[in-house]
């Protein structure tokens, strides 16, 4: 195979083209190659062409796609292609038809991908961000883009099934279904009387009251029209219910589908024994880095990461060597700090609780003007303040706890997630307490209508307004922080050259905190979707504007963070946190659907005992066969075999996974043994050749 | 056969599309950027080889610490001077493109990291690799102590047959475990 004689005392430049066994016009080029580098070592030349001989045959009759994936220079590939084309095809007509099909399908796929990439949103911007700031920051923007698309598609869903029919039926004047009920419960008059001062419109826009309250934005405006013609029937309440439920299921499917690729990789790499160092050194360089500044920062990043990992290793070694008394001190410190952080979080919850009660009472009294607006927004203000202050304090606590750096990041994130999502839960809990008179629906103000009709003539609209205010306030705070904190900070750092400014430094784009903000915003939308159907649309616009604002602040004000986030594992983590938020929204939705009586003065469910009860009622309108089929699916004789079958399928996959793991371990051990065999044989060869040389010398000396 | 100065023939274009992972637009953009590097006289010659220092003025390669190795690996020049023809340039972009397979990327990554071109990554290669990654100046390098520990750890993790070097299959084994590699081994014009 080798065409050059091996000179003793020199080292061959390894010839990668020999791998594929093709010696066409490149051969003369190789012979003319410059003298190989001198070295004292005499390295054995690996013959890489033998395992690839079967590839030769494959390459000559396989599809041309294999050619692109061969690591050869262009001229060699062209020569191979010519040889392939000249060869008489020994394939049957069926094979050649299949190959032609595959080729045209591939061309179609390529042009399809090219067409789709035209539609993919912001791809150039994302590439630029990734090149200048790294994969971690890019994963934040990818996540934001995913949420924008998810919200927009959800809005189309809701618009198609609920909004458009409502508009059509309202303009057509379809009759409402009426029923007698308690007169006092049905009083609902959202439109203010008399002249309204013009700045009230602005206040109404911000808090969802006044002209905005009785509009398609909120639940209260939709009617319970049930149209039944000869060929066409449309039941608005049923459509509303099913659309909302399907919206949640759809979001769950999208998130899980997106988690699919990331999860597959995480599970596959989870059980490997290949550690961090090889991974960092071989795979962490980002070839898309543009410019000296980005390159230097990436190098600093890698340096920092390697130092941190090496330091963690030595910390672990030291921790294993701690004496018993030192260990006790450390663990008791950690436990007490845990309690302190929990205490902080609970204090924040109590603050939110008190603020929400106060705000509800005050806005029930109907105070106007700026003070009234302040009272309306009090829960949002307290939540945002808590979300800002408590993580800062938790960071300081984490310094005392002295965990390893990676554990510190994870612990801080989990605390922040917990704080954010459950603070929203506290707000909802306070609302629930007031709507249902603390759960006792037959006491006090709730006796008449099973909900507090004095405070909340239309409680769903009220909840929807709270969610609307949270969304809007979150957005305004983001803009305010950008304009009032980040831009001035950059101007101060760039134009003042004293020590303090340099120590503070430019803003860092902290990915985890920003992602939590997105998850929080999306959770608010999910919680409020049942009560405010246009909230996904508002959220789409909010996220689109947020994308552009964050991009501007990233490029003008920020420097890349020193501590990076691994992009694929972090994407998986973001999606897991998003599922938690979806869970919270689902719990709220299920509870509202089944437990609380809908308002009698407004909305599509006004005369039903609960929102879900429309399903059994409409069920009886279906044909007998469909009813029997649905009963069968819900019965035990179907669900138990289904459950047993899914258990069997799961056991099969678990067994398959363990078998694969075992075969990987076996193959790895085999590679080790073969390497040792190779070394043994090389030593034998050296010994034999030395013995031969000695024999030759003694024979030469004696003759 | 070669590419003439300003125009890329249709048959050449379809041939390049079949032999590389690049789309038509990417090939045309590459041709445009490559001809910008040529001097006026060179534009008329077919198959000119652009010397390495001019290739390294491209912004995508200018600050890459592996730029010299990349040019050396993809160059088909007899004098091993790292000069690239247009077809070498297309090979480079194809290996670094979006749609290139993991095998091709890991193969070329191995060759780029193999500083002494002997087919394996030994301690010297690994040390040069780490220095490229952290920066060449004295204050950005690891201490000799840290370097030794790091190289020991790397060999312990990835040298499966314990011969003191990392060969191509061991390298590809490490790469296959990394989810980020394909997206970071990318150069887009």
CSV table of N, CA and C in Angstrom, one decimal, chain A residues 476-592:
chain,number,residue,atom,x,y,z
A,476,UNK,N,-43.0,46.6,31.3
A,476,UNK,CA,-42.5,48.0,31.6
A,476,UNK,C,-41.3,48.0,32.5
A,477,UNK,N,-41.2,47.1,33.4
A,477,UNK,CA,-40.0,47.0,34.3
A,477,UNK,C,-38.8,46.7,33.5
A,478,UNK,N,-38.9,45.7,32.6
A,478,UNK,CA,-37.8,45.4,31.8
A,478,UNK,C,-37.3,46.6,31.0
A,479,UNK,N,-38.2,47.3,30.3
A,479,UNK,CA,-37.8,48.5,29.6
A,479,UNK,C,-37.2,49.5,30.5
A,480,UNK,N,-37.8,49.7,31.7
A,480,UNK,CA,-37.3,50.7,32.6
A,480,UNK,C,-35.9,50.4,33.0
A,481,UNK,N,-35.6,49.1,33.3
A,481,UNK,CA,-34.3,48.7,33.8
A,481,UNK,C,-33.3,49.0,32.7
A,482,UNK,N,-33.7,48.6,31.4
A,482,UNK,CA,-32.8,48.9,30.3
A,482,UNK,C,-32.4,50.3,30.2
A,483,UNK,N,-33.5,51.2,30.2
A,483,UNK,CA,-33.2,52.6,29.9
A,483,UNK,C,-32.6,53.3,31.1
A,484,UNK,N,-33.0,52.9,32.3
A,484,UNK,CA,-32.6,53.7,33.5
A,484,UNK,C,-31.3,53.1,34.1
A,485,UNK,N,-31.0,51.9,33.9
A,485,UNK,CA,-29.9,51.3,34.6
A,485,UNK,C,-28.8,50.9,33.6
A,486,UNK,N,-29.1,50.2,32.5
A,486,UNK,CA,-28.0,49.6,31.7
A,486,UNK,C,-27.4,50.7,30.8
A,487,UNK,N,-28.1,51.5,30.1
A,487,UNK,CA,-27.5,52.5,29.3
A,487,UNK,C,-26.7,53.5,30.1
A,488,UNK,N,-27.2,54.1,31.2
A,488,UNK,CA,-26.4,55.0,32.0
A,488,UNK,C,-25.1,54.3,32.5
A,489,UNK,N,-25.3,53.0,32.9
A,489,UNK,CA,-24.1,52.3,33.5
A,489,UNK,C,-23.0,52.2,32.4
A,490,UNK,N,-23.4,52.0,31.2
A,490,UNK,CA,-22.4,51.9,30.1
A,490,UNK,C,-21.7,53.3,29.9
A,491,UNK,N,-22.6,54.3,29.9
A,491,UNK,CA,-22.0,55.6,29.7
A,491,UNK,C,-21.1,56.0,30.8
A,492,UNK,N,-21.4,55.7,32.0
A,492,UNK,CA,-20.6,56.0,33.2
A,492,UNK,C,-19.2,55.2,33.0
A,493,UNK,N,-19.3,53.9,32.7
A,493,UNK,CA,-18.1,53.1,32.7
A,493,UNK,C,-17.2,53.6,31.5
A,494,UNK,N,-17.8,53.9,30.4
A,494,UNK,CA,-17.0,54.3,29.3
A,494,UNK,C,-16.4,55.7,29.4
A,495,UNK,N,-17.0,56.6,30.1
A,495,UNK,CA,-16.5,58.0,30.0
A,495,UNK,C,-15.8,58.3,31.3
A,496,UNK,N,-16.0,57.7,32.4
A,496,UNK,CA,-15.2,57.9,33.6
A,496,UNK,C,-14.1,56.9,33.7
A,497,UNK,N,-12.9,57.4,34.0
A,497,UNK,CA,-11.9,56.4,34.0
A,497,UNK,C,-11.3,56.2,35.4
A,498,UNK,N,-12.1,56.4,36.4
A,498,UNK,CA,-11.6,56.2,37.8
A,498,UNK,C,-11.8,54.7,38.2
A,499,UNK,N,-11.2,54.4,39.3
A,499,UNK,CA,-11.1,53.0,39.7
A,499,UNK,C,-12.5,52.4,40.0
A,500,UNK,N,-13.4,53.2,40.6
A,500,UNK,CA,-14.7,52.6,40.9
A,500,UNK,C,-15.5,52.2,39.7
A,501,UNK,N,-15.4,53.0,38.6
A,501,UNK,CA,-16.2,52.7,37.4
A,501,UNK,C,-15.6,51.4,36.8
A,502,UNK,N,-14.3,51.3,36.8
A,502,UNK,CA,-13.6,50.1,36.3
A,502,UNK,C,-14.0,48.9,37.1
A,503,UNK,N,-14.1,49.0,38.4
A,503,UNK,CA,-14.4,47.9,39.2
A,503,UNK,C,-15.8,47.4,39.0
A,504,UNK,N,-16.7,48.4,38.8
A,504,UNK,CA,-18.1,48.0,38.6
A,504,UNK,C,-18.2,47.3,37.2
A,505,UNK,N,-17.6,48.0,36.2
A,505,UNK,CA,-17.5,47.4,34.9
A,505,UNK,C,-18.8,47.4,34.1
A,506,UNK,N,-18.7,47.0,32.9
A,506,UNK,CA,-19.9,46.9,32.0
A,506,UNK,C,-20.8,45.9,32.5
A,507,UNK,N,-22.1,46.0,32.1
A,507,UNK,CA,-23.1,45.1,32.4
A,507,UNK,C,-22.8,43.7,31.8
A,508,UNK,N,-23.1,42.7,32.6
A,508,UNK,CA,-22.9,41.3,32.1
A,508,UNK,C,-24.3,40.8,31.7
A,509,UNK,N,-24.4,40.1,30.6
A,509,UNK,CA,-25.7,39.5,30.2
A,509,UNK,C,-25.8,38.2,31.0
A,510,UNK,N,-26.6,38.2,32.1
A,510,UNK,CA,-26.7,37.0,32.9
A,510,UNK,C,-27.8,36.2,32.4
A,511,UNK,N,-27.5,35.0,31.8
A,511,UNK,CA,-28.5,34.2,31.1
A,511,UNK,C,-29.6,33.7,32.1
A,512,UNK,N,-29.2,33.0,33.2
A,512,UNK,CA,-30.2,32.4,34.0
A,512,UNK,C,-31.3,33.3,34.5
A,513,UNK,N,-30.9,34.5,34.9
A,513,UNK,CA,-31.9,35.5,35.4
A,513,UNK,C,-32.9,35.9,34.3
A,514,UNK,N,-32.3,36.1,33.1
A,514,UNK,CA,-33.2,36.5,32.0
A,514,UNK,C,-34.1,35.4,31.6
A,515,UNK,N,-33.7,34.2,31.6
A,515,UNK,CA,-34.5,33.1,31.3
A,515,UNK,C,-35.7,32.9,32.3
A,516,UNK,N,-35.3,33.1,33.6
A,516,UNK,CA,-36.4,33.0,34.6
A,516,UNK,C,-37.4,34.0,34.3
A,517,UNK,N,-37.0,35.2,33.9
A,517,UNK,CA,-38.0,36.3,33.6
A,517,UNK,C,-38.9,35.8,32.5
A,518,UNK,N,-38.4,35.1,31.4
A,518,UNK,CA,-39.2,34.6,30.4
A,518,UNK,C,-40.2,33.6,30.9
A,519,UNK,N,-39.7,32.7,31.7
A,519,UNK,CA,-40.5,31.6,32.2
A,519,UNK,C,-41.7,32.2,33.0
A,520,UNK,N,-41.4,33.1,33.8
A,520,UNK,CA,-42.4,33.8,34.7
A,520,UNK,C,-43.4,34.4,33.8
A,521,UNK,N,-43.0,35.2,32.8
A,521,UNK,CA,-44.0,35.8,31.9
A,521,UNK,C,-44.9,34.8,31.2
A,522,UNK,N,-44.3,33.7,30.8
A,522,UNK,CA,-45.1,32.7,30.1
A,522,UNK,C,-46.1,32.0,31.1
A,523,UNK,N,-45.6,31.8,32.3
A,523,UNK,CA,-46.5,31.2,33.3
A,523,UNK,C,-47.7,32.1,33.6
A,524,UNK,N,-47.4,33.4,33.7
A,524,UNK,CA,-48.6,34.3,33.9
A,524,UNK,C,-49.6,34.2,32.7
A,525,UNK,N,-49.1,34.1,31.5
A,525,UNK,CA,-50.0,34.0,30.4
A,525,UNK,C,-50.8,32.7,30.4
A,526,UNK,N,-50.1,31.6,30.8
A,526,UNK,CA,-50.9,30.3,30.9
A,526,UNK,C,-51.9,30.4,32.0
A,527,UNK,N,-51.6,31.0,33.1
A,527,UNK,CA,-52.6,31.1,34.2
A,527,UNK,C,-53.7,31.9,33.8
A,528,UNK,N,-53.5,33.0,33.0
A,528,UNK,CA,-54.6,33.9,32.6
A,528,UNK,C,-55.3,33.6,31.3
A,529,UNK,N,-54.9,32.5,30.6
A,529,UNK,CA,-55.4,32.3,29.3
A,529,UNK,C,-56.9,32.0,29.3
A,530,UNK,N,-57.4,31.3,30.4
A,530,UNK,CA,-58.8,31.0,30.5
A,530,UNK,C,-59.6,32.3,30.6
A,531,UNK,N,-59.0,33.2,31.3
A,531,UNK,CA,-59.8,34.4,31.7
A,531,UNK,C,-59.6,35.6,30.7
A,532,UNK,N,-58.5,35.5,29.9
A,532,UNK,CA,-58.2,36.7,29.1
A,532,UNK,C,-57.7,36.1,27.8
A,533,UNK,N,-58.6,35.8,26.9
A,533,UNK,CA,-58.2,35.0,25.7
A,533,UNK,C,-57.2,35.7,24.8
A,534,UNK,N,-57.2,37.0,24.8
A,534,UNK,CA,-56.2,37.6,23.9
A,534,UNK,C,-54.8,37.8,24.5
A,535,UNK,N,-54.7,37.2,25.7
A,535,UNK,CA,-53.3,37.3,26.4
A,535,UNK,C,-52.2,36.7,25.6
A,536,UNK,N,-52.4,35.6,24.9
A,536,UNK,CA,-51.3,35.1,24.1
A,536,UNK,C,-50.8,36.1,23.0
A,537,UNK,N,-51.8,36.8,22.4
A,537,UNK,CA,-51.4,37.8,21.4
A,537,UNK,C,-50.6,38.9,22.0
A,538,UNK,N,-51.1,39.4,23.2
A,538,UNK,CA,-50.3,40.5,23.9
A,538,UNK,C,-48.9,40.0,24.2
A,539,UNK,N,-48.8,38.7,24.6
A,539,UNK,CA,-47.5,38.2,25.0
A,539,UNK,C,-46.6,38.0,23.8
A,540,UNK,N,-47.2,37.7,22.6
A,540,UNK,CA,-46.4,37.6,21.4
A,540,UNK,C,-45.8,38.9,21.1
A,541,UNK,N,-46.6,40.0,21.2
A,541,UNK,CA,-46.0,41.3,20.9
A,541,UNK,C,-45.0,41.7,21.9
A,542,UNK,N,-45.3,41.4,23.2
A,542,UNK,CA,-44.4,41.7,24.3
A,542,UNK,C,-43.0,41.0,24.0
A,543,UNK,N,-43.1,39.7,23.7
A,543,UNK,CA,-41.8,39.0,23.5
A,543,UNK,C,-41.1,39.5,22.3
A,544,UNK,N,-41.8,39.8,21.2
A,544,UNK,CA,-41.1,40.4,20.0
A,544,UNK,C,-40.4,41.6,20.4
A,545,UNK,N,-41.0,42.6,21.1
A,545,UNK,CA,-40.4,43.8,21.4
A,545,UNK,C,-39.2,43.5,22.4
A,546,UNK,N,-39.4,42.6,23.3
A,546,UNK,CA,-38.4,42.2,24.2
A,546,UNK,C,-37.1,41.7,23.5
A,547,UNK,N,-37.3,40.9,22.4
A,547,UNK,CA,-36.2,40.4,21.7
A,547,UNK,C,-35.4,41.6,21.2
A,548,UNK,N,-36.0,42.6,20.5
A,548,UNK,CA,-35.3,43.7,20.0
A,548,UNK,C,-34.6,44.5,21.1
A,549,UNK,N,-35.3,44.8,22.1
A,549,UNK,CA,-34.7,45.5,23.2
A,549,UNK,C,-33.5,44.8,23.8
A,550,UNK,N,-33.6,43.5,24.1
A,550,UNK,CA,-32.5,42.8,24.7
A,550,UNK,C,-31.4,42.7,23.7
A,551,UNK,N,-31.7,42.6,22.4
A,551,UNK,CA,-30.6,42.6,21.4
A,551,UNK,C,-29.8,43.9,21.5
A,552,UNK,N,-30.6,45.0,21.5
A,552,UNK,CA,-29.9,46.3,21.5
A,552,UNK,C,-29.0,46.4,22.8
A,553,UNK,N,-29.6,46.0,23.9
A,553,UNK,CA,-28.8,46.2,25.1
A,553,UNK,C,-27.6,45.3,25.1
A,554,UNK,N,-27.7,44.1,24.5
A,554,UNK,CA,-26.6,43.1,24.5
A,554,UNK,C,-25.5,43.7,23.7
A,555,UNK,N,-25.8,44.2,22.5
A,555,UNK,CA,-24.7,44.7,21.7
A,555,UNK,C,-24.1,46.0,22.1
A,556,UNK,N,-24.9,46.8,22.8
A,556,UNK,CA,-24.3,48.1,23.2
A,556,UNK,C,-23.8,48.2,24.6
A,557,UNK,N,-24.4,47.4,25.5
A,557,UNK,CA,-24.0,47.7,26.9
A,557,UNK,C,-23.3,46.5,27.5
A,558,UNK,N,-23.4,45.3,26.9
A,558,UNK,CA,-22.9,44.2,27.7
A,558,UNK,C,-21.5,43.7,27.3
A,559,UNK,N,-20.9,43.1,28.2
A,559,UNK,CA,-19.7,42.3,27.9
A,559,UNK,C,-20.1,40.8,28.1
A,560,UNK,N,-19.5,39.9,27.4
A,560,UNK,CA,-19.8,38.5,27.7
A,560,UNK,C,-19.5,38.0,29.1
A,561,UNK,N,-20.3,37.1,29.6
A,561,UNK,CA,-20.1,36.7,31.0
A,561,UNK,C,-18.9,35.8,31.0
A,562,UNK,N,-18.2,35.8,32.2
A,562,UNK,CA,-17.0,35.0,32.3
A,562,UNK,C,-17.5,33.5,32.6
A,563,UNK,N,-18.5,33.4,33.4
A,563,UNK,CA,-19.0,32.0,33.7
A,563,UNK,C,-20.0,31.6,32.7
A,564,UNK,N,-19.7,30.6,31.9
A,564,UNK,CA,-20.6,30.3,30.8
A,564,UNK,C,-21.6,29.2,31.2
A,565,UNK,N,-22.6,29.1,30.4
A,565,UNK,CA,-23.6,28.1,30.6
A,565,UNK,C,-23.5,27.1,29.4
A,566,UNK,N,-23.4,25.8,29.7
A,566,UNK,CA,-23.4,24.9,28.6
A,566,UNK,C,-24.7,25.0,27.8
A,567,UNK,N,-24.6,25.1,26.5
A,567,UNK,CA,-25.8,25.5,25.8
A,567,UNK,C,-26.9,24.4,25.7
A,568,UNK,N,-26.5,23.1,25.4
A,568,UNK,CA,-27.6,22.1,25.3
A,568,UNK,C,-28.2,21.7,26.6
A,569,UNK,N,-27.3,21.5,27.6
A,569,UNK,CA,-27.9,21.1,28.9
A,569,UNK,C,-28.7,22.3,29.5
A,570,UNK,N,-28.3,23.5,29.2
A,570,UNK,CA,-29.1,24.6,29.7
A,570,UNK,C,-30.4,24.7,29.0
A,571,UNK,N,-30.5,24.4,27.7
A,571,UNK,CA,-31.8,24.5,27.0
A,571,UNK,C,-32.7,23.5,27.6
A,572,UNK,N,-32.2,22.3,27.9
A,572,UNK,CA,-33.0,21.3,28.5
A,572,UNK,C,-33.5,21.8,29.9
A,573,UNK,N,-32.7,22.4,30.7
A,573,UNK,CA,-33.1,22.9,32.0
A,573,UNK,C,-34.1,24.0,31.9
A,574,UNK,N,-34.0,24.9,30.9
A,574,UNK,CA,-35.0,26.0,30.7
A,574,UNK,C,-36.3,25.3,30.4
A,575,UNK,N,-36.4,24.3,29.5
A,575,UNK,CA,-37.6,23.7,29.2
A,575,UNK,C,-38.2,23.0,30.3
A,576,UNK,N,-37.4,22.3,31.2
A,576,UNK,CA,-38.0,21.7,32.4
A,576,UNK,C,-38.6,22.7,33.3
A,577,UNK,N,-38.0,23.9,33.5
A,577,UNK,CA,-38.6,24.9,34.3
A,577,UNK,C,-39.9,25.4,33.7
A,578,UNK,N,-39.9,25.5,32.3
A,578,UNK,CA,-41.1,25.9,31.6
A,578,UNK,C,-42.2,25.0,31.9
A,579,UNK,N,-41.9,23.7,32.0
A,579,UNK,CA,-43.0,22.7,32.3
A,579,UNK,C,-43.5,22.9,33.6
A,580,UNK,N,-42.7,23.3,34.6
A,580,UNK,CA,-43.2,23.6,36.0
A,580,UNK,C,-44.2,24.7,35.9
A,581,UNK,N,-43.9,25.7,35.1
A,581,UNK,CA,-44.8,26.9,34.9
A,581,UNK,C,-46.1,26.4,34.3
A,582,UNK,N,-46.0,25.5,33.3
A,582,UNK,CA,-47.2,25.0,32.6
A,582,UNK,C,-48.0,24.2,33.6
A,583,UNK,N,-47.3,23.5,34.5
A,583,UNK,CA,-48.0,22.7,35.6
A,583,UNK,C,-48.9,23.6,36.4
A,584,UNK,N,-48.2,24.8,36.8
A,584,UNK,CA,-49.0,25.7,37.7
A,584,UNK,C,-50.2,26.2,37.0
A,585,UNK,N,-50.1,26.6,35.7
A,585,UNK,CA,-51.2,27.1,34.9
A,585,UNK,C,-52.3,26.0,34.8
A,586,UNK,N,-51.9,24.8,34.6
A,586,UNK,CA,-52.8,23.7,34.5
A,586,UNK,C,-53.6,23.5,35.7
A,587,UNK,N,-52.9,23.6,36.9
A,587,UNK,CA,-53.6,23.4,38.2
A,587,UNK,C,-54.7,24.5,38.3
A,588,UNK,N,-54.3,25.7,38.0
A,588,UNK,CA,-55.3,26.9,38.1
A,588,UNK,C,-56.4,26.6,37.2
A,589,UNK,N,-56.2,26.2,36.0
A,589,UNK,CA,-57.2,26.0,35.0
A,589,UNK,C,-58.2,24.9,35.5
A,590,UNK,N,-57.6,23.8,35.9
A,590,UNK,CA,-58.5,22.7,36.3
A,590,UNK,C,-59.3,23.1,37.5
A,591,UNK,N,-58.7,23.8,38.4
A,591,UNK,CA,-59.5,24.2,39.6
A,591,UNK,C,-60.6,25.1,39.2
A,592,UNK,N,-60.3,26.1,38.4
A,592,UNK,CA,-61.4,27.0,38.0
A,592,UNK,C,-62.5,26.4,37.2
